[in-house]
């Protein structure tokens, strides 16, 4: 029995020789089967590129009026995308109606937009999906004159008639502000008045403070500059919605926001009592053809930018996937349940997307390519067997010539032919399974050569040994 050291040495040598043999077989396999491997590689690249193309590096997004909250929000999204290596081009618009029109138009380059819930009819929208809601859009109704008590319905009604007969800004037509103002007025039985003005948020705020108009609807975030300047003006009042629950029933997309006493200004004790406001929500809408990787990127931007705590929303409240009004994207449904893909958490966006696409394509491709790869060793053996058979056929031709019509002066020529045939055989790199055929060929060549070297007609029986 050998020592442990000897056993380890022999085991190591055995493994080393096996590895060398396998590597030699693999290298020979690559040399012989490279055409098939190249074809498989080209198929993989074709499937990878056409079945799952990479996401574009440039995306166009419709926001809103210049200087508005959507414009500011869009710039935050653009900065987020820039960090991920994607250019997000922002397209200013007049509001929700134009944003939806951009998305519905299949020839339009716009692929994403901020749109207020309730500002469009979902039945008229096709080819558009929702990535969820990302913020509240409170409906502010600022007015001048005597303050209306929120619990005095008759006074509210009388004041409403006064507003309808006075200069009242209801927002630019096609904007979310205009849509929400019309919804509220119609819910109360009012129609659009002749004195209604279609002013943008900034112009309405300026006109109200100067006394050029009596009231103004503004649908914008609490942090918006126009809202803040009007909340800070002691000469203006804010209309509350004491019947908020009724509005929420009539307009299901509406959200109720509670404002405690003094929340807007403790020194002024503004509001002087707890009030309720109505709010729409901002939907993040996309073209349904948008690349899934970009959808995940928009959702990550919404989580990072809109998921922070604000005056009306808690931390992590957005993006939300309720009351979107349009079908949710399958990517949004996946994100709601599972979050972003794991790779996007630990890898740069471009690398995570590349690896994800490779996995997506390689798995089904391997299922298809595996049977093909299994046939390659057999293909290699058959190919080598054909080469051996071809050399055998050449040798058989020489042997036939030697037995049928062989001039003695051609002996040297045939010896040279046999040497060349043996050289071709030596160039073969056969697997272990074909070793017997290979050496049988070598032996057959040597046998014919020995016959030629007898010094007489090959295969001729000497007369001395022939029968009488």
XYZ file of C-alpha atoms in Angstrom:
468
model
C 0.000 0.000 0.000
C 1.434 3.350 -1.006
C 1.876 6.244 1.330
C -0.654 9.032 1.642
C 1.786 11.373 -0.094
C 2.089 8.995 -3.046
C -1.691 8.607 -3.230
C -2.151 12.381 -3.290
C 0.510 12.703 -5.994
C -1.106 10.050 -8.156
C -4.532 11.622 -7.675
C -3.157 15.010 -8.655
C -1.469 13.594 -11.762
C -4.668 11.794 -12.705
C -6.714 14.964 -12.405
C -4.097 16.960 -14.300
C -3.975 14.473 -17.168
C -7.762 14.300 -17.312
C -7.986 18.089 -17.424
C -5.378 18.220 -20.192
C -7.237 15.609 -22.165
C -10.568 17.377 -21.761
C -9.043 20.712 -22.716
C -7.460 19.168 -25.782
C -10.787 17.642 -26.805
C -12.529 20.976 -26.230
C -9.939 22.907 -28.240
C -10.236 20.415 -31.060
C -14.005 20.621 -30.819
C -13.851 24.420 -31.219
C -11.624 24.109 -34.275
C -13.932 21.652 -35.957
C -17.370 22.878 -34.868
C -16.786 26.621 -35.085
C -19.231 27.111 -38.012
C -22.101 25.722 -35.933
C -21.055 27.799 -32.931
C -20.893 30.956 -35.052
C -24.409 30.290 -36.367
C -25.706 29.814 -32.811
C -24.005 33.042 -31.722
C -25.565 34.984 -34.591
C -28.986 33.584 -33.706
C -28.463 34.663 -30.090
C -27.472 38.181 -31.099
C -30.441 38.448 -33.437
C -32.909 37.275 -30.806
C -31.311 39.516 -28.208
C -31.478 42.630 -30.378
C -34.882 42.210 -32.023
C -36.871 40.367 -29.355
C -35.675 42.578 -26.509
C -34.074 45.777 -27.843
C -32.249 48.100 -25.457
C -34.143 51.087 -24.061
C -33.715 54.419 -25.842
C -31.348 56.942 -24.303
C -33.691 59.854 -25.022
C -37.257 60.222 -23.717
C -39.717 63.092 -24.228
C -42.099 63.996 -21.384
C -44.983 66.495 -21.430
C -45.199 68.565 -18.246
C -47.371 71.687 -18.035
C -47.276 75.457 -18.154
C -43.810 77.028 -17.763
C -43.172 77.943 -14.147
C -45.954 75.685 -12.849
C -45.536 72.863 -10.388
C -45.440 70.250 -13.173
C -42.635 72.159 -14.830
C -40.695 72.162 -11.553
C -41.460 68.487 -10.968
C -40.382 67.598 -14.496
C -36.977 69.199 -13.907
C -36.493 66.983 -10.848
C -37.313 63.921 -12.942
C -34.900 65.073 -15.660
C -32.104 65.398 -13.078
C -32.860 61.896 -11.780
C -32.761 60.450 -15.306
C -29.528 62.260 -16.074
C -27.846 60.481 -13.158
C -28.926 57.199 -14.759
C -27.490 58.113 -18.164
C -30.847 58.892 -19.830
C -31.848 62.251 -21.336
C -35.378 63.267 -20.329
C -36.543 66.089 -22.581
C -39.326 68.197 -21.052
C -42.071 69.567 -23.289
C -44.047 72.512 -21.813
C -47.788 72.381 -22.584
C -51.010 74.213 -21.748
C -52.204 71.410 -19.509
C -53.791 68.001 -19.128
C -55.825 67.957 -22.338
C -52.782 68.636 -24.505
C -50.692 66.123 -22.548
C -53.205 63.341 -23.161
C -53.420 64.269 -26.854
C -49.650 63.875 -27.139
C -49.794 60.383 -25.654
C -52.758 59.228 -27.725
C -51.111 60.297 -30.999
C -49.081 57.224 -32.085
C -46.800 59.399 -34.220
C -45.986 61.810 -31.399
C -42.558 61.398 -29.731
C -43.966 62.126 -26.246
C -43.861 58.953 -24.141
C -44.771 60.223 -20.661
C -46.805 63.020 -19.104
C -48.167 64.412 -15.852
C -51.969 64.493 -16.041
C -54.536 65.338 -13.363
C -57.181 62.769 -12.582
C -60.588 63.959 -13.734
C -59.106 66.204 -16.412
C -59.854 63.720 -19.183
C -62.370 61.071 -20.107
C -60.728 57.620 -19.820
C -63.187 56.231 -22.392
C -61.654 58.483 -25.058
C -58.064 57.459 -24.326
C -56.373 54.510 -26.060
C -52.780 53.298 -26.064
C -52.055 54.948 -22.712
C -51.211 53.247 -19.410
C -50.806 54.537 -15.867
C -47.752 54.180 -13.663
C -49.866 55.295 -10.704
C -50.560 58.568 -8.935
C -47.627 60.555 -7.599
C -49.074 63.525 -5.662
C -52.141 65.397 -4.475
C -53.329 68.446 -6.400
C -55.473 70.482 -3.977
C -58.263 72.575 -5.459
C -57.829 76.093 -4.138
C -60.570 78.701 -4.454
C -59.213 82.041 -3.302
C -61.509 85.082 -3.154
C -61.668 88.702 -2.035
C -64.250 90.417 0.139
C -66.030 89.280 3.303
C -65.038 85.878 4.594
C -67.668 83.168 4.248
C -68.262 80.892 7.214
C -67.758 77.323 6.117
C -70.872 76.087 7.967
C -73.278 78.682 6.542
C -74.724 77.060 3.445
C -76.990 79.964 2.506
C -74.096 82.377 2.679
C -71.963 80.042 0.577
C -74.722 79.776 -2.001
C -75.219 83.520 -2.131
C -71.504 84.132 -2.419
C -71.269 81.550 -5.196
C -73.870 83.458 -7.217
C -71.833 86.604 -6.593
C -68.696 84.882 -7.966
C -70.588 83.696 -11.029
C -71.556 87.272 -11.833
C -68.082 88.626 -11.106
C -64.695 88.132 -12.621
C -63.649 84.576 -11.767
C -60.596 82.823 -13.162
C -61.255 79.155 -13.907
C -57.917 78.336 -15.516
C -56.733 77.990 -19.065
C -59.010 75.835 -21.198
C -57.524 72.383 -21.549
C -55.743 72.626 -18.207
C -56.404 70.566 -15.082
C -57.544 73.687 -13.239
C -60.216 74.380 -15.828
C -61.439 70.772 -15.767
C -61.710 70.656 -11.948
C -63.405 74.065 -11.748
C -66.013 72.992 -14.287
C -66.629 69.707 -12.444
C -67.259 71.535 -9.163
C -69.452 74.214 -10.698
C -71.563 71.710 -12.620
C -71.911 69.506 -9.530
C -73.513 72.536 -7.844
C -75.831 73.203 -10.763
C -73.896 76.145 -12.205
C -72.875 76.689 -15.810
C -69.918 78.596 -17.165
C -70.538 82.296 -16.804
C -69.818 85.102 -19.221
C -67.475 86.748 -16.723
C -65.236 83.692 -16.364
C -61.614 84.329 -17.261
C -59.161 81.747 -18.525
C -55.982 82.823 -16.792
C -52.910 80.757 -16.013
C -52.025 80.168 -12.386
C -49.436 82.929 -12.155
C -51.610 85.486 -13.960
C -54.657 84.582 -11.859
C -52.678 85.026 -8.628
C -51.358 88.371 -9.783
C -54.787 89.607 -10.903
C -56.412 88.501 -7.641
C -53.880 90.318 -5.502
C -54.266 93.467 -7.559
C -58.045 93.355 -7.213
C -58.602 92.884 -10.931
C -60.693 89.749 -10.330
C -62.866 88.629 -7.409
C -61.897 84.941 -7.185
C -59.701 82.308 -8.783
C -59.575 78.539 -8.986
C -56.037 77.207 -8.825
C -55.247 73.498 -8.840
C -51.672 73.121 -7.754
C -49.452 71.665 -5.069
C -49.284 73.270 -1.638
C -45.602 74.060 -2.223
C -46.285 75.835 -5.543
C -45.168 79.508 -5.532
C -48.575 80.751 -6.728
C -50.335 78.965 -3.875
C -47.860 80.147 -1.269
C -48.123 83.794 -2.252
C -51.927 83.681 -2.049
C -51.949 81.828 1.285
C -49.602 84.474 2.671
C -51.839 87.382 1.596
C -54.071 88.409 4.564
C -56.436 90.232 2.217
C -57.508 86.994 0.574
C -59.649 84.139 1.841
C -59.719 80.442 1.047
C -62.990 78.632 0.377
C -63.302 75.320 2.216
C -65.353 72.280 1.181
C -67.563 71.355 4.146
C -69.459 68.894 1.902
C -66.260 67.135 0.835
C -67.710 63.644 1.335
C -70.521 64.481 -1.075
C -68.053 65.652 -3.726
C -66.028 62.460 -3.264
C -69.147 60.394 -3.936
C -70.125 62.384 -7.008
C -66.552 62.607 -8.349
C -64.847 59.336 -7.323
C -61.363 60.473 -8.305
C -61.536 63.296 -5.740
C -59.552 63.007 -2.505
C -60.383 64.711 0.806
C -57.605 66.633 2.551
C -57.939 67.675 6.179
C -56.339 70.938 7.262
C -56.131 71.552 11.038
C -56.601 74.960 12.618
C -53.615 77.254 12.073
C -51.815 74.816 9.746
C -51.226 77.418 7.031
C -50.142 80.132 9.456
C -49.939 79.843 13.210
C -49.413 83.607 13.789
C -52.592 84.385 11.819
C -54.326 81.246 13.084
C -55.089 80.486 9.447
C -57.382 78.685 8.934
C -59.300 79.699 12.003
C -60.913 76.238 12.275
C -60.420 72.741 10.930
C -61.365 72.661 7.257
C -61.562 70.171 4.433
C -60.201 70.673 0.967
C -60.791 68.683 -2.185
C -57.907 67.422 -4.266
C -57.320 65.698 -7.520
C -54.211 63.564 -8.022
C -51.399 63.698 -10.521
C -51.225 60.632 -12.727
C -47.974 59.540 -14.302
C -49.180 58.373 -17.712
C -47.102 56.684 -20.403
C -47.348 55.437 -23.959
C -48.069 51.706 -23.691
C -45.090 51.031 -25.992
C -42.559 52.424 -23.540
C -39.654 50.093 -22.780
C -40.151 48.264 -19.440
C -36.732 49.373 -18.193
C -37.734 53.027 -18.630
C -41.009 52.362 -16.800
C -39.083 51.007 -13.842
C -36.892 54.108 -13.986
C -39.948 56.411 -13.885
C -41.311 54.479 -10.897
C -37.978 54.758 -9.103
C -37.971 58.502 -9.788
C -41.512 58.772 -8.406
C -40.508 56.874 -5.276
C -37.441 59.027 -4.682
C -38.985 62.404 -5.584
C -42.675 62.052 -4.725
C -42.300 59.479 -1.985
C -40.982 62.019 0.501
C -43.256 63.400 3.191
C -45.000 66.661 2.296
C -47.712 68.900 3.754
C -50.528 66.609 2.643
C -48.822 63.234 2.130
C -46.862 60.911 4.337
C -43.517 59.306 3.630
C -43.839 56.479 1.104
C -47.464 57.301 0.267
C -46.549 57.825 -3.392
C -46.423 56.388 -5.944
C -49.886 55.021 -5.286
C -51.779 52.636 -7.520
C -55.366 53.516 -6.661
C -57.905 55.550 -8.616
C -55.610 55.960 -11.606
C -58.548 56.093 -14.017
C -56.657 54.177 -16.719
C -55.346 50.601 -16.871
C -52.170 50.127 -14.910
C -49.029 49.116 -16.699
C -47.965 45.494 -16.030
C -44.652 46.956 -14.910
C -46.468 49.097 -12.328
C -48.354 46.027 -11.070
C -45.046 44.185 -10.691
C -43.488 47.190 -8.959
C -46.429 47.458 -6.562
C -45.955 43.851 -5.430
C -42.204 43.331 -5.738
C -40.523 46.704 -6.142
C -37.748 47.302 -8.658
C -35.674 44.432 -10.042
C -32.924 43.418 -7.640
C -30.189 44.245 -10.131
C -31.316 47.896 -10.341
C -30.718 48.202 -6.593
C -27.051 47.236 -6.728
C -25.885 47.964 -10.277
C -25.844 51.067 -12.482
C -28.955 51.349 -14.617
C -27.264 50.524 -17.936
C -25.486 47.471 -16.501
C -28.556 46.190 -14.652
C -30.642 46.566 -17.790
C -28.002 44.793 -19.899
C -27.728 41.826 -17.510
C -31.505 41.610 -17.201
C -31.903 41.477 -20.981
C -29.210 38.816 -21.268
C -30.934 36.660 -18.672
C -34.296 37.188 -20.347
C -32.941 36.023 -23.700
C -30.421 33.401 -22.576
C -32.860 31.251 -20.633
C -35.203 30.459 -23.550
C -32.263 30.421 -25.952
C -30.450 27.784 -23.884
C -33.580 25.659 -23.896
C -33.446 25.802 -27.688
C -29.684 25.538 -28.080
C -29.128 22.716 -25.579
C -30.359 19.927 -27.909
C -28.237 21.422 -30.679
C -25.140 21.472 -28.496
C -25.752 17.841 -27.539
C -25.531 16.848 -31.185
C -22.205 18.628 -31.746
C -19.946 15.832 -30.401
C -21.757 13.376 -32.678
C -21.380 15.857 -35.506
C -17.659 16.051 -34.852
C -17.259 12.242 -34.809
C -19.240 11.849 -38.019
C -17.155 14.552 -39.659
C -13.917 12.859 -38.628
C -15.274 9.431 -39.621
C -15.971 10.789 -43.098
C -12.347 11.956 -43.370
C -11.065 8.540 -42.325
C -13.408 6.853 -44.777
C -12.224 9.156 -47.548
C -8.600 8.154 -46.885
C -9.654 4.511 -46.873
C -11.298 4.965 -50.262
C -8.099 6.521 -51.637
C -6.060 3.615 -50.249
C -8.487 1.123 -51.774
C -8.075 2.816 -55.148
C -4.291 2.485 -54.906
C -4.613 -1.178 -53.945
C -6.900 -1.896 -56.903
C -4.385 -0.313 -59.254
C -1.607 -2.416 -57.742
C -3.454 -5.669 -58.349
C -4.875 -4.980 -61.786
C -2.303 -3.082 -63.814
C 0.935 -2.184 -62.094
C 4.043 -1.255 -64.076
C 7.213 -1.886 -61.989
C 8.630 1.542 -62.848
C 5.663 3.173 -61.000
C 6.704 1.717 -57.648
C 8.398 4.913 -56.410
C 5.418 7.021 -57.437
C 3.066 4.804 -55.435
C 5.388 4.899 -52.427
C 5.262 8.692 -52.565
C 1.453 8.565 -52.818
C 1.311 6.321 -49.764
C 3.664 8.648 -47.849
C 1.387 11.581 -48.683
C -1.668 9.564 -47.652
C -0.009 8.713 -44.346
C 0.875 12.373 -43.819
C -2.784 13.320 -44.285
C -3.746 10.695 -41.736
C -1.212 12.081 -39.264
C -2.899 15.489 -39.532
C -6.163 14.112 -38.197
C -7.042 14.926 -34.564
C -9.464 12.230 -33.600
C -11.318 11.636 -30.345
C -10.713 8.582 -28.219
C -13.828 6.882 -29.615
C -12.297 6.901 -33.124
C -8.797 5.845 -32.096
C -9.295 2.260 -33.319
C -10.413 3.442 -36.764
C -7.505 5.864 -36.927
C -4.827 3.317 -36.130
C -6.484 0.728 -38.377
C -6.088 3.233 -41.232
C -2.418 3.746 -40.358
C -1.874 -0.024 -40.266
C -3.606 -0.493 -43.629
C -1.393 2.139 -45.250
C 1.678 0.414 -43.840
C 0.448 -2.949 -45.120
C 0.138 -1.700 -48.701
C 3.560 -0.094 -48.440
C 5.075 -3.427 -47.328
C 3.499 -5.115 -50.317
C 5.188 -2.613 -52.619
C 8.542 -3.172 -50.935
C 8.574 -6.929 -51.654
C 10.521 -6.281 -54.826
C 8.057 -7.931 -57.125
C 4.573 -7.460 -58.517
C 2.386 -6.649 -55.541
C 0.106 -9.393 -54.383
C 1.573 -11.756 -57.050
C 2.101 -15.287 -55.872
C 5.628 -16.495 -56.627
C 5.788 -19.295 -59.150
C 8.096 -21.258 -56.854
C 5.261 -21.634 -54.405
C 2.516 -22.098 -56.946
C 0.991 -25.467 -57.641
C 2.238 -27.651 -60.545
